[in-house]
Tab-separated table of C-alpha atoms (C1' of nucleotides) in Angstrom:
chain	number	residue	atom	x	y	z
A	186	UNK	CA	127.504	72.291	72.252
A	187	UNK	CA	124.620	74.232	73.978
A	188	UNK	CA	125.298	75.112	77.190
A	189	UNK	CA	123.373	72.374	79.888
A	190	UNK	CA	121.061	74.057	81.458
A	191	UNK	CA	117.393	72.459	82.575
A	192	UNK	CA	115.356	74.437	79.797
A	193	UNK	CA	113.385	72.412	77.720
A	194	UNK	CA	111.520	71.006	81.012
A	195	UNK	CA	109.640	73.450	81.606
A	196	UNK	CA	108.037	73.396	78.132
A	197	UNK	CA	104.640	74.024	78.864
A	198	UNK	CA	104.068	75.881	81.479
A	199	UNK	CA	105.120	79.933	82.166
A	200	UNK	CA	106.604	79.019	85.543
A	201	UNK	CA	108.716	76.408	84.492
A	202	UNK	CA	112.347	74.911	86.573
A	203	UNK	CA	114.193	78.112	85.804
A	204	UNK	CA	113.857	81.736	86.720
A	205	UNK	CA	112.879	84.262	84.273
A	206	UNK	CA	116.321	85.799	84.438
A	207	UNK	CA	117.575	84.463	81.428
A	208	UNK	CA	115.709	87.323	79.534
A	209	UNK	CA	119.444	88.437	79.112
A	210	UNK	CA	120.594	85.139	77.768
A	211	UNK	CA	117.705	85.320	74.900
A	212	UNK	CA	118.613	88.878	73.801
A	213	UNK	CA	121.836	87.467	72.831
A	214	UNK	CA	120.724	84.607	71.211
A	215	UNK	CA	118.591	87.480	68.660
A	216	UNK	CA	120.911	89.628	68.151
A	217	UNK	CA	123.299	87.163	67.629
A	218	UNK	CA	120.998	85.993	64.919
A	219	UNK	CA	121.081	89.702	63.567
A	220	UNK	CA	125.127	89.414	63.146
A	221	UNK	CA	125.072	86.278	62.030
A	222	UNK	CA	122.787	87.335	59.325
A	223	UNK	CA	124.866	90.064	58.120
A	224	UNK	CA	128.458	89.148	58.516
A	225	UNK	CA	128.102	85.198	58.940
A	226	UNK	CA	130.283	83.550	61.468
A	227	UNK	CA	133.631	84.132	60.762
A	228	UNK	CA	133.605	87.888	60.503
A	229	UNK	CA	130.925	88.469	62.919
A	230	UNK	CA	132.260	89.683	66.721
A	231	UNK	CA	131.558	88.529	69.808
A	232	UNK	CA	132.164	92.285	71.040
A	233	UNK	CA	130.131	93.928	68.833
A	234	UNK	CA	127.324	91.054	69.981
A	235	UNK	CA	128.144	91.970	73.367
A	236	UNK	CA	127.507	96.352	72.872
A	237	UNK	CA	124.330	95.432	70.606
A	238	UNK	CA	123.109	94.236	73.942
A	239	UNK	CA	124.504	96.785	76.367
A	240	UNK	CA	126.962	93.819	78.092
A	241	UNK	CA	130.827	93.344	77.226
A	242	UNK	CA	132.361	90.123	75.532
A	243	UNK	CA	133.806	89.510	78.955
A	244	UNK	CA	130.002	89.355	79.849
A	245	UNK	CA	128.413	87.698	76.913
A	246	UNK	CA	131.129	85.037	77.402
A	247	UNK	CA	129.563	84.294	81.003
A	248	UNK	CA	126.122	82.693	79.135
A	249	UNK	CA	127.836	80.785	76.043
A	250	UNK	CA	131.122	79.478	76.750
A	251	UNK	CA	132.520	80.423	73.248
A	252	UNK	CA	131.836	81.609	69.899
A	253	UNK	CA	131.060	78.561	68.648
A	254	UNK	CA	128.542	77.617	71.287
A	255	UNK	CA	126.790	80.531	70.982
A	256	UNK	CA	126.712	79.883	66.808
A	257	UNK	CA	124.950	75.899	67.756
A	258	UNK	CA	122.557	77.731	70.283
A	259	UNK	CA	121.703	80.227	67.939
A	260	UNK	CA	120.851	77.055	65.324
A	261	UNK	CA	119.394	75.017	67.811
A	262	UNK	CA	116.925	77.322	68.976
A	263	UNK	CA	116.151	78.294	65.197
A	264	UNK	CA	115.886	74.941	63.987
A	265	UNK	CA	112.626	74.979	66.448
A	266	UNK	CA	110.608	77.073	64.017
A	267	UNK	CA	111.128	75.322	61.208
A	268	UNK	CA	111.322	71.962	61.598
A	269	UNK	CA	108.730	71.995	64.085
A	270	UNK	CA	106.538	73.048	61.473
A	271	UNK	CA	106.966	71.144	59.227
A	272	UNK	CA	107.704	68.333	60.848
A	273	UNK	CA	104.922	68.195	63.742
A	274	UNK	CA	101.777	66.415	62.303
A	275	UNK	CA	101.752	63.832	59.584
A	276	UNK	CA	99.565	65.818	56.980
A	277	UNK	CA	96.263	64.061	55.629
A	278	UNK	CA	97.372	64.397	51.908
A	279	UNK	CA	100.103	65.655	49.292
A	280	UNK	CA	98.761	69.020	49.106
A	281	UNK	CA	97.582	69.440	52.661
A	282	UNK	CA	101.768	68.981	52.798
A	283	UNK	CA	102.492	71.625	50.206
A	284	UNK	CA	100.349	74.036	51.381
A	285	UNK	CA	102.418	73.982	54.693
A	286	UNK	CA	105.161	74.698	52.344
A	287	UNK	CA	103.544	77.479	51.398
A	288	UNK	CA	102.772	78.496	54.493
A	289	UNK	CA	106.044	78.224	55.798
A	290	UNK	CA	107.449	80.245	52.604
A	291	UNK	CA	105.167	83.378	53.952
A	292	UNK	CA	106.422	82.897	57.571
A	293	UNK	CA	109.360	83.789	56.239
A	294	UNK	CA	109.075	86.681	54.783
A	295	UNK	CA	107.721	88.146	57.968
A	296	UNK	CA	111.284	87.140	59.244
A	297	UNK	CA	113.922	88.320	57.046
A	298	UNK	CA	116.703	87.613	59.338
A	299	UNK	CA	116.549	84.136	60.243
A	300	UNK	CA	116.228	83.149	56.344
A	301	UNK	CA	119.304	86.202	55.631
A	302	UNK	CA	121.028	84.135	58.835
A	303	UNK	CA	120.625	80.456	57.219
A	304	UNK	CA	121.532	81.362	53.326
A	305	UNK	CA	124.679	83.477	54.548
A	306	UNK	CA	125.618	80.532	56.862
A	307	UNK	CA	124.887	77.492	54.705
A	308	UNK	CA	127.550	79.668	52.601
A	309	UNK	CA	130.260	79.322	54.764
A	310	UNK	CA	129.222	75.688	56.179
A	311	UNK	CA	130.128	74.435	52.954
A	312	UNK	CA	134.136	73.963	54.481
A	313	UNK	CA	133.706	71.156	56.049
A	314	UNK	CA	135.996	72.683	59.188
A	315	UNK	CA	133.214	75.294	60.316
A	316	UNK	CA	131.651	74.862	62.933
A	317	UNK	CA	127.991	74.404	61.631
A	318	UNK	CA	128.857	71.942	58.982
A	319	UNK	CA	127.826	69.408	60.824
A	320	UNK	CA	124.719	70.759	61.265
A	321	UNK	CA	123.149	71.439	57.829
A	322	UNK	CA	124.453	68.435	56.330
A	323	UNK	CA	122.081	66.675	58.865
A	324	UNK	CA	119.635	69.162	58.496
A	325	UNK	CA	119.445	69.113	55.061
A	326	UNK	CA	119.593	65.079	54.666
A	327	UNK	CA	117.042	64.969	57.565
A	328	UNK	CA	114.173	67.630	55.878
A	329	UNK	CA	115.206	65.758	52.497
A	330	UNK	CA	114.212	62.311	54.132
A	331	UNK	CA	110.972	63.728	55.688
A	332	UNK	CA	109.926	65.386	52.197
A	333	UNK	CA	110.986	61.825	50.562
A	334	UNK	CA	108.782	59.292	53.125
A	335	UNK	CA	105.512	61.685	52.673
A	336	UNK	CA	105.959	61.821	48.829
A	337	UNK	CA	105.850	57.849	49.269
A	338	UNK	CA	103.003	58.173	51.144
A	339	UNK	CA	101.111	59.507	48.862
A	340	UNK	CA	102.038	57.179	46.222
A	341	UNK	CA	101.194	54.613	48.379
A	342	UNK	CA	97.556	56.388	48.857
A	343	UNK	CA	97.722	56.658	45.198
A	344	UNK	CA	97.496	60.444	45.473
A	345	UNK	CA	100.928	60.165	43.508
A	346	UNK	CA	101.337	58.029	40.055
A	347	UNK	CA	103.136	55.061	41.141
A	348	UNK	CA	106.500	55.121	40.193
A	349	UNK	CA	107.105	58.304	41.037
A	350	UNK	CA	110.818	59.713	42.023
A	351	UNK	CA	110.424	60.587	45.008
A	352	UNK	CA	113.759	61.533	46.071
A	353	UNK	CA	113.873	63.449	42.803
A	354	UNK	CA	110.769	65.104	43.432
A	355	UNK	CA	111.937	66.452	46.590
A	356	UNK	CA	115.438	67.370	45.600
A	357	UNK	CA	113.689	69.729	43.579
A	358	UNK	CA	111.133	70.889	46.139
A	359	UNK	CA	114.280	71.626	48.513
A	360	UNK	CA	116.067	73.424	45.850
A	361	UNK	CA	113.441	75.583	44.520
A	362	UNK	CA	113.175	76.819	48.108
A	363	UNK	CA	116.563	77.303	48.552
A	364	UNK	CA	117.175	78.849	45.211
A	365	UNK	CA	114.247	81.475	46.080
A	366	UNK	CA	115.336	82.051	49.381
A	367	UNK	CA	118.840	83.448	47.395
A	368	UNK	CA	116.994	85.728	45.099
A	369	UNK	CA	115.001	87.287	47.407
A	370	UNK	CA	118.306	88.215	49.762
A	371	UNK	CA	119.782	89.633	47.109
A	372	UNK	CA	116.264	91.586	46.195
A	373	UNK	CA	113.839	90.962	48.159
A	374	UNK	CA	110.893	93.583	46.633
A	375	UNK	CA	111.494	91.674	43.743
A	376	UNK	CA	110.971	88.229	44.059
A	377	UNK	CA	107.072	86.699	45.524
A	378	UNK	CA	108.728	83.997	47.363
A	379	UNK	CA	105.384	82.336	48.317
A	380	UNK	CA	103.862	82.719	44.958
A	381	UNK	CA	106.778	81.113	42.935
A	382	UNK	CA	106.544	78.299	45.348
A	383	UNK	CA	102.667	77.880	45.343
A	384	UNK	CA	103.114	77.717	41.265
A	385	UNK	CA	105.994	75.209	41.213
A	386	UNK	CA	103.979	72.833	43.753
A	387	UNK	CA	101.081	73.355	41.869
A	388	UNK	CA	102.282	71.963	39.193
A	389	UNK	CA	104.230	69.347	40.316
A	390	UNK	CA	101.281	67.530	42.190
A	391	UNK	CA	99.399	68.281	38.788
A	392	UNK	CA	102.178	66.565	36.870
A	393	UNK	CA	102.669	63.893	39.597
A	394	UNK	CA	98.742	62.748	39.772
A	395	UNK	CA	97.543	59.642	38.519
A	396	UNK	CA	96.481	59.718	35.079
B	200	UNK	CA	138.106	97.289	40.363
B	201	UNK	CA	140.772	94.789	38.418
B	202	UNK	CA	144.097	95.880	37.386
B	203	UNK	CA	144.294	98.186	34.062
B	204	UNK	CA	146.467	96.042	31.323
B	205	UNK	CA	145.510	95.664	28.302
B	206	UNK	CA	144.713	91.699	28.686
B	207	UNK	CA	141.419	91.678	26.739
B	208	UNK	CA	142.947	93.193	23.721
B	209	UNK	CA	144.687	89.756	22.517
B	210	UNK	CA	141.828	87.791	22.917
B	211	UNK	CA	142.403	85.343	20.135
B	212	UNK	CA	145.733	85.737	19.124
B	213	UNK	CA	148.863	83.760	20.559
B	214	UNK	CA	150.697	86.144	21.125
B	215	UNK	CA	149.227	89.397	21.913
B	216	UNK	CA	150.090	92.612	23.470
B	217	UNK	CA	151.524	91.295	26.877
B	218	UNK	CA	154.171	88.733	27.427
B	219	UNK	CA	153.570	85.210	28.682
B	220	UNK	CA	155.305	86.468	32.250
B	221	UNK	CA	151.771	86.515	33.771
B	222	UNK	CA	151.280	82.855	34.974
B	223	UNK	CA	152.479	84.260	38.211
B	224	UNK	CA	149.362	86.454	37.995
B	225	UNK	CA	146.960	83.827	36.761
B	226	UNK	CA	148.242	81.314	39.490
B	227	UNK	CA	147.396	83.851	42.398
B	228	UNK	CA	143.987	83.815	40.204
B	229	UNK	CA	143.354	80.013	40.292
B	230	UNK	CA	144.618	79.505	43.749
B	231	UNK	CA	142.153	82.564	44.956
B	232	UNK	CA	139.488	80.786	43.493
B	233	UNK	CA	140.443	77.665	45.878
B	234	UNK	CA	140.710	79.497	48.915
B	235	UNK	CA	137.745	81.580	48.279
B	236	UNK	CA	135.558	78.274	47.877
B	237	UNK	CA	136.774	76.988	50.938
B	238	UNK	CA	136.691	79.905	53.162
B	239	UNK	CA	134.985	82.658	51.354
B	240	UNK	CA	136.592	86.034	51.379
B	241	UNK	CA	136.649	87.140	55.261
B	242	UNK	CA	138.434	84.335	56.509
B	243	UNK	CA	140.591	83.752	53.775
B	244	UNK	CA	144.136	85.288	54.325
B	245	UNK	CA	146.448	87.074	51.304
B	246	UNK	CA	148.960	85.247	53.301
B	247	UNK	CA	147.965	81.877	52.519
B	248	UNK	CA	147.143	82.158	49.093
B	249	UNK	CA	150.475	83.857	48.630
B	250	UNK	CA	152.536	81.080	50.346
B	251	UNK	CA	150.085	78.367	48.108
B	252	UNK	CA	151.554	80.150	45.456
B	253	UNK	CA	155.451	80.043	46.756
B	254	UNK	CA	155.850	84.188	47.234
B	255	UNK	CA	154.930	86.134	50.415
B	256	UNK	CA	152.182	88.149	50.912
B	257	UNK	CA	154.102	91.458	49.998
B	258	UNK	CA	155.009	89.806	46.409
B	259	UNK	CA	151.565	89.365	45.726
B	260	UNK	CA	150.187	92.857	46.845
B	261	UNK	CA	152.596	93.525	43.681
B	262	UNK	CA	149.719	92.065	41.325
B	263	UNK	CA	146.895	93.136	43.243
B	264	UNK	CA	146.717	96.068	45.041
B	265	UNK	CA	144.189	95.218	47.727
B	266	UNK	CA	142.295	91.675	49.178
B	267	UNK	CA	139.234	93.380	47.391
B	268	UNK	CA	140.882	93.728	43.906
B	269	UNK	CA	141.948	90.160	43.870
B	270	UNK	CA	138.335	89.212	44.688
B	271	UNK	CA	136.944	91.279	42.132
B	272	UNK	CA	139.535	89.818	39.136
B	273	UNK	CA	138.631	86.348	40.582
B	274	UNK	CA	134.753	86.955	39.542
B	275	UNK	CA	135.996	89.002	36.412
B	276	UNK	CA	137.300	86.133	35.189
B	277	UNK	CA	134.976	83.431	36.176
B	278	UNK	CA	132.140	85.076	34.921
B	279	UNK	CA	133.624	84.312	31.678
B	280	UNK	CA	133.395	80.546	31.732
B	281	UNK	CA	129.613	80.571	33.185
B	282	UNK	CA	128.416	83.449	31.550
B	283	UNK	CA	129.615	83.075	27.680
B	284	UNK	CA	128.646	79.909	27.352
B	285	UNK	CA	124.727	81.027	28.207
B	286	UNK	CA	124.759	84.093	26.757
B	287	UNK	CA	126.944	83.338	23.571
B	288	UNK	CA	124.793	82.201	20.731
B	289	UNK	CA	121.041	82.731	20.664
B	290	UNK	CA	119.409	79.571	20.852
B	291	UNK	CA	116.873	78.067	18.320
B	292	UNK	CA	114.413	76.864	20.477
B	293	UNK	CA	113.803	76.944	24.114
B	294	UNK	CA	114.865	73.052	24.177
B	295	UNK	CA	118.147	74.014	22.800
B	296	UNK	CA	118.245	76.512	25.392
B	297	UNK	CA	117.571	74.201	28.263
B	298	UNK	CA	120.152	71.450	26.548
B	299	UNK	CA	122.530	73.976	27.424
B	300	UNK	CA	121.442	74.697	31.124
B	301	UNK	CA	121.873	70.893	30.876
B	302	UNK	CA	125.561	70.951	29.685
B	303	UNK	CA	126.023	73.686	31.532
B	304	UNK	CA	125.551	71.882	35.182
B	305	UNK	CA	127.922	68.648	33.628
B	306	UNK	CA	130.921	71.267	33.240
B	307	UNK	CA	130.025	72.378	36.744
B	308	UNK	CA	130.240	68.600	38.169
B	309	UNK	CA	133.981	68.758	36.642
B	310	UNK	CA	134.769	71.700	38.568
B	311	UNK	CA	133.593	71.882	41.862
B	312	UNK	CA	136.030	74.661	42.873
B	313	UNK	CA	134.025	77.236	41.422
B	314	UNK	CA	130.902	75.899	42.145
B	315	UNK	CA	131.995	76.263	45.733
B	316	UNK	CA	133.371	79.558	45.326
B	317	UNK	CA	129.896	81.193	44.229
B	318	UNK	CA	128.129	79.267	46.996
B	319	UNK	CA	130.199	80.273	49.296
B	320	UNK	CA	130.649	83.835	48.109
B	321	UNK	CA	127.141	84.463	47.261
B	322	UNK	CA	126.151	83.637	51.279
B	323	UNK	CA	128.324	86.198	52.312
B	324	UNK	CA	127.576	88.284	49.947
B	325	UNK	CA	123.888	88.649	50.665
B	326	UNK	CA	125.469	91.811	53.040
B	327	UNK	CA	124.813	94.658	51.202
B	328	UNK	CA	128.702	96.127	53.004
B	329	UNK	CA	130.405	93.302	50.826
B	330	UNK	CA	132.983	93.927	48.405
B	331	UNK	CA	130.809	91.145	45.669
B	332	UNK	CA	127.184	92.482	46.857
B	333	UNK	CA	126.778	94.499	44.192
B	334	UNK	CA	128.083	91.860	41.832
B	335	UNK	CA	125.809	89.078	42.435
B	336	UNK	CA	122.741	91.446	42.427
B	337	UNK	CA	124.087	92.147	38.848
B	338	UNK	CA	124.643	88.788	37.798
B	339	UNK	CA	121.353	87.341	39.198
B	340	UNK	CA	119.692	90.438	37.628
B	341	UNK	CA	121.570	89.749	34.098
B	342	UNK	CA	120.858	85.826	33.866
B	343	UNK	CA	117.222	86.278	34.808
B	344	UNK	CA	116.601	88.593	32.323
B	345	UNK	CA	117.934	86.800	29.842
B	346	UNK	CA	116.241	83.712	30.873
B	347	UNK	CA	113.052	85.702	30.434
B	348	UNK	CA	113.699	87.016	27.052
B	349	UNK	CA	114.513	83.644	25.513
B	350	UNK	CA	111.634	82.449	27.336
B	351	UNK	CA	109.600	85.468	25.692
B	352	UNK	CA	111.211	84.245	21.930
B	353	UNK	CA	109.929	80.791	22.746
B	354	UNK	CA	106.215	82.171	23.379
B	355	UNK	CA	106.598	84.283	20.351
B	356	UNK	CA	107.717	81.413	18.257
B	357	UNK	CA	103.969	79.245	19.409
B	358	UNK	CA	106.673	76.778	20.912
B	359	UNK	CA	105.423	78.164	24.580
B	360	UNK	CA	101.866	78.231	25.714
B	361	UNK	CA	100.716	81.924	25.058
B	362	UNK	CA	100.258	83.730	28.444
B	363	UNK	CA	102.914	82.206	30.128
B	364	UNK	CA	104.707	83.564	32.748
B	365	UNK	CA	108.008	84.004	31.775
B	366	UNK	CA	109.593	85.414	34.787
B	367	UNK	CA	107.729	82.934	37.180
B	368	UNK	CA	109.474	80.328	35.007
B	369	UNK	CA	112.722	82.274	34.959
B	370	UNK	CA	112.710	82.698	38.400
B	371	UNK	CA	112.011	78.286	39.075
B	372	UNK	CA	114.799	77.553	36.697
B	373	UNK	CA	117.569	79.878	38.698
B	374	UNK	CA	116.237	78.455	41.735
B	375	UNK	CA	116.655	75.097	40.580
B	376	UNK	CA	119.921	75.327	39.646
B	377	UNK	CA	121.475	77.178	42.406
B	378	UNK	CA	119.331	74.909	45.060
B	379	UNK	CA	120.964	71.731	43.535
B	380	UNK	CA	124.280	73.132	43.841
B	381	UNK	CA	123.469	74.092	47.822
B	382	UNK	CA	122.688	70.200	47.951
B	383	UNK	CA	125.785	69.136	46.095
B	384	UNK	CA	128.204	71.745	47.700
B	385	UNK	CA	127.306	69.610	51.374
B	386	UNK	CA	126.644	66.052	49.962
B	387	UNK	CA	128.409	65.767	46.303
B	388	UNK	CA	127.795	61.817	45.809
B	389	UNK	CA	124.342	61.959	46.730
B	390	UNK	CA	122.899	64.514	44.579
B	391	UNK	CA	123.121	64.041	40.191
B	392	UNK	CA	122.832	67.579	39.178
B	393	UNK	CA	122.402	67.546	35.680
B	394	UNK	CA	120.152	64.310	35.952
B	395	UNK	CA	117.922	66.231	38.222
B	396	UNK	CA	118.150	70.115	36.105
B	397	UNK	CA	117.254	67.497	32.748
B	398	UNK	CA	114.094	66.295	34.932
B	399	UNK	CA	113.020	69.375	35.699
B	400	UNK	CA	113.351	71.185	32.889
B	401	UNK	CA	112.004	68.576	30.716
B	402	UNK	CA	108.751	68.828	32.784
B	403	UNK	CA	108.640	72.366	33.184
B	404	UNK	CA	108.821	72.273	28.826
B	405	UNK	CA	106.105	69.641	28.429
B	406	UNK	CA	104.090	71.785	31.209
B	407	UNK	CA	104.718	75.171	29.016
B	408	UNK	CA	103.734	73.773	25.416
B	409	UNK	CA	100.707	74.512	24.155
B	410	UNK	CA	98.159	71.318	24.158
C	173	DG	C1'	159.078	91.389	40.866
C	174	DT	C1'	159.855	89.765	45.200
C	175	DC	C1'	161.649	90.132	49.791
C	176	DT	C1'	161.770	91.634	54.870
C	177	DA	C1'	160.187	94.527	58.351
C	178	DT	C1'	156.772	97.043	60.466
C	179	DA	C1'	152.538	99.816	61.609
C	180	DC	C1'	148.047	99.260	62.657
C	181	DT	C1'	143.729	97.077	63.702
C	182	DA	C1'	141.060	93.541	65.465
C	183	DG	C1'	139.221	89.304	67.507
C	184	DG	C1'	138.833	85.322	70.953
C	185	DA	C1'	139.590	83.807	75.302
C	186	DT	C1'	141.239	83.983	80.234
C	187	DA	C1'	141.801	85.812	85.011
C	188	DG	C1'	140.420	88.173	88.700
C	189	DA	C1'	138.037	92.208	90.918
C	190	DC	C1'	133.485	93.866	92.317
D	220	DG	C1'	126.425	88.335	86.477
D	221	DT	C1'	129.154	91.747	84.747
D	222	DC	C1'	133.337	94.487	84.415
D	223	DT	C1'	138.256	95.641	83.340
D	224	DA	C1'	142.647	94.249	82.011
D	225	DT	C1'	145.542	91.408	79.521
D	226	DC	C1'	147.508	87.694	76.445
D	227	DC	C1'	147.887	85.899	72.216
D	228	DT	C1'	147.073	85.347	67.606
D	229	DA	C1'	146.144	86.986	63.092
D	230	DG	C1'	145.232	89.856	59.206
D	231	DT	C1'	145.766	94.059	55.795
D	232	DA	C1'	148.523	97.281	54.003
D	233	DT	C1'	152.773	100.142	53.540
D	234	DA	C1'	157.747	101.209	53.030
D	235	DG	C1'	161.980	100.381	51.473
D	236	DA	C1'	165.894	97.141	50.362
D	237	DC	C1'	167.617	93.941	46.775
DNA sequence: GTCTATACTAGGATAGAC
DNA sequence: GTCTATCCTAGTATAGAC
């Protein structure tokens, strides 16, 4: 669990219920993201964490309790940019949807390491005794759902033929993320991650639209 | 690198140029595969897999000479299965083709151990310090390709739309597939993989002919 | 071919000083 | 809040006996 601390009160404003002296506290939480994106979990270290930031593990393990609870605040606090995105408004239309897709596709290419950090963790996640299984089962049933009630809402609109599959529909939509996502780790100068996803929505709506 | 024998050599023959004694060799091989899926290849422990096979850790450094080497035979030898059966016979049409991606996803329902495996290895892998890095940016390179080039045939045959982008295509159908399996490796009841490639593909076929 | 024993390295977590 | 010191556990690989 994330450690209890007062911080999303002070959402708004710059002054918020907390000092600023946690400046420490979020340099961890990055670089942690850094390890986690190369070595995963399991074979990342909590002391090499600790000299990436000038502190010792004794000292890193003053702001997250354990290893673990610094792995669910890294995910917590990454889960923000996402989901938050895509989750925030209810889009006008089908396409106004996709296109924050899209959008979301070229956000991450600007940040390599949180997408290297989620493929090389949903890897290991996959046993169902780590530590952040938990969390992208729910993660991935919850973005599935969202993805499933606005497909439905644009059949309902009649944006979408009726009878569309809408669970199958965004099965794929999930997957052809994910499956990009993959091929642009392994190469990423070689592989248009935005593009390939722009083309596959494209057609889907086209192939999904009311004759 | 795996072990020099001469295994390949009696490929179709009974008996060949080695002895049946190997099983103990092929079981450290299949349970490998097993541990590998559920822990990937930090975490798991020669130790384990040795004592799942009833010997100790020094009796199976006897077969393979390092954690690495057994890694490496374990892909050496499942590329076989996945790979052969894609690459084997050139197919007559791009339908056949995808028939096969089709059949190819049902054998992968029946054995989710190695469906795991890859998932699991290919998240860790995405480090460019890990001992199968340089193996899955092979075998993604190699299946693409070939993807493309039957893609290519199917274009040159008038059964594709001329102009089509074959590696765009390529790309969508590898990211399809290995975005189902994410979804099936963390929910198996709730996703039908083949039922979902066969949708797919059959759109993406109707969307490539030529009107 | 398999065993036991051991050398070596490393990681997580705790306790207590400053 | 950070440090040092320490405990404990675990893993790879090697050496040599049987």
């Amino acid at each position: 669990m994330a450690q209890d601390r007062p911080r999303t009160a002070a959402k708004g404003s710059a002054r918020g219920t907390y000092a600023v002296g946690d400046a420490r506290r979020q340099k961890i939480l990055d670089t942690a993201v850094e390890h986690f994106a190369l070595w995963g979990f399991h074979a990342s270290s909590l002391a090499r964490i600790a000299a990436a930031c000038g502190i010792t593990q004794g000292g890193l393990l003053h702001h997250f309790r354990s290893k673990e609870d610094l792995l669910l605040s890294v995910l917590a606090q990454s889960e923000q940019h996402d989901v938050e995105r895509l989750f925030a408004e209810p889009p006008e239309s089908v396409a106004a949807h996709f296109a924050t897709v899209v959008a979301l596709a070229e956000d991450n290419e600007r940040r390599p390491g949180l997408v290297r950090m989620f493929h090389t963790l949903v890897g290991e996640a996959a046993n169902p005794g780590h530590p952040a299984h938990a969390y992208f089962r729910q993660r991935y049933a919850r973005v599935l759902d969202h993805t499933v009630e606005l497909l439905q809402a644009g059949v309902a609109r009649g944006e979408l033929r009726p009878g569309t599959d809408c669970e199958a529909a965004g099965r794929e939509i999930l997957a052809v993320m994910d499956g990009l996502q993959i091929q642009w780790v392994l190469a990423p100068a070689s592989v248009d991650m935005p593009a390939r996803l722009r083309g596959f929505l494209d057609r889907l709506l086209r192939d999904l639209s009311p004759a």
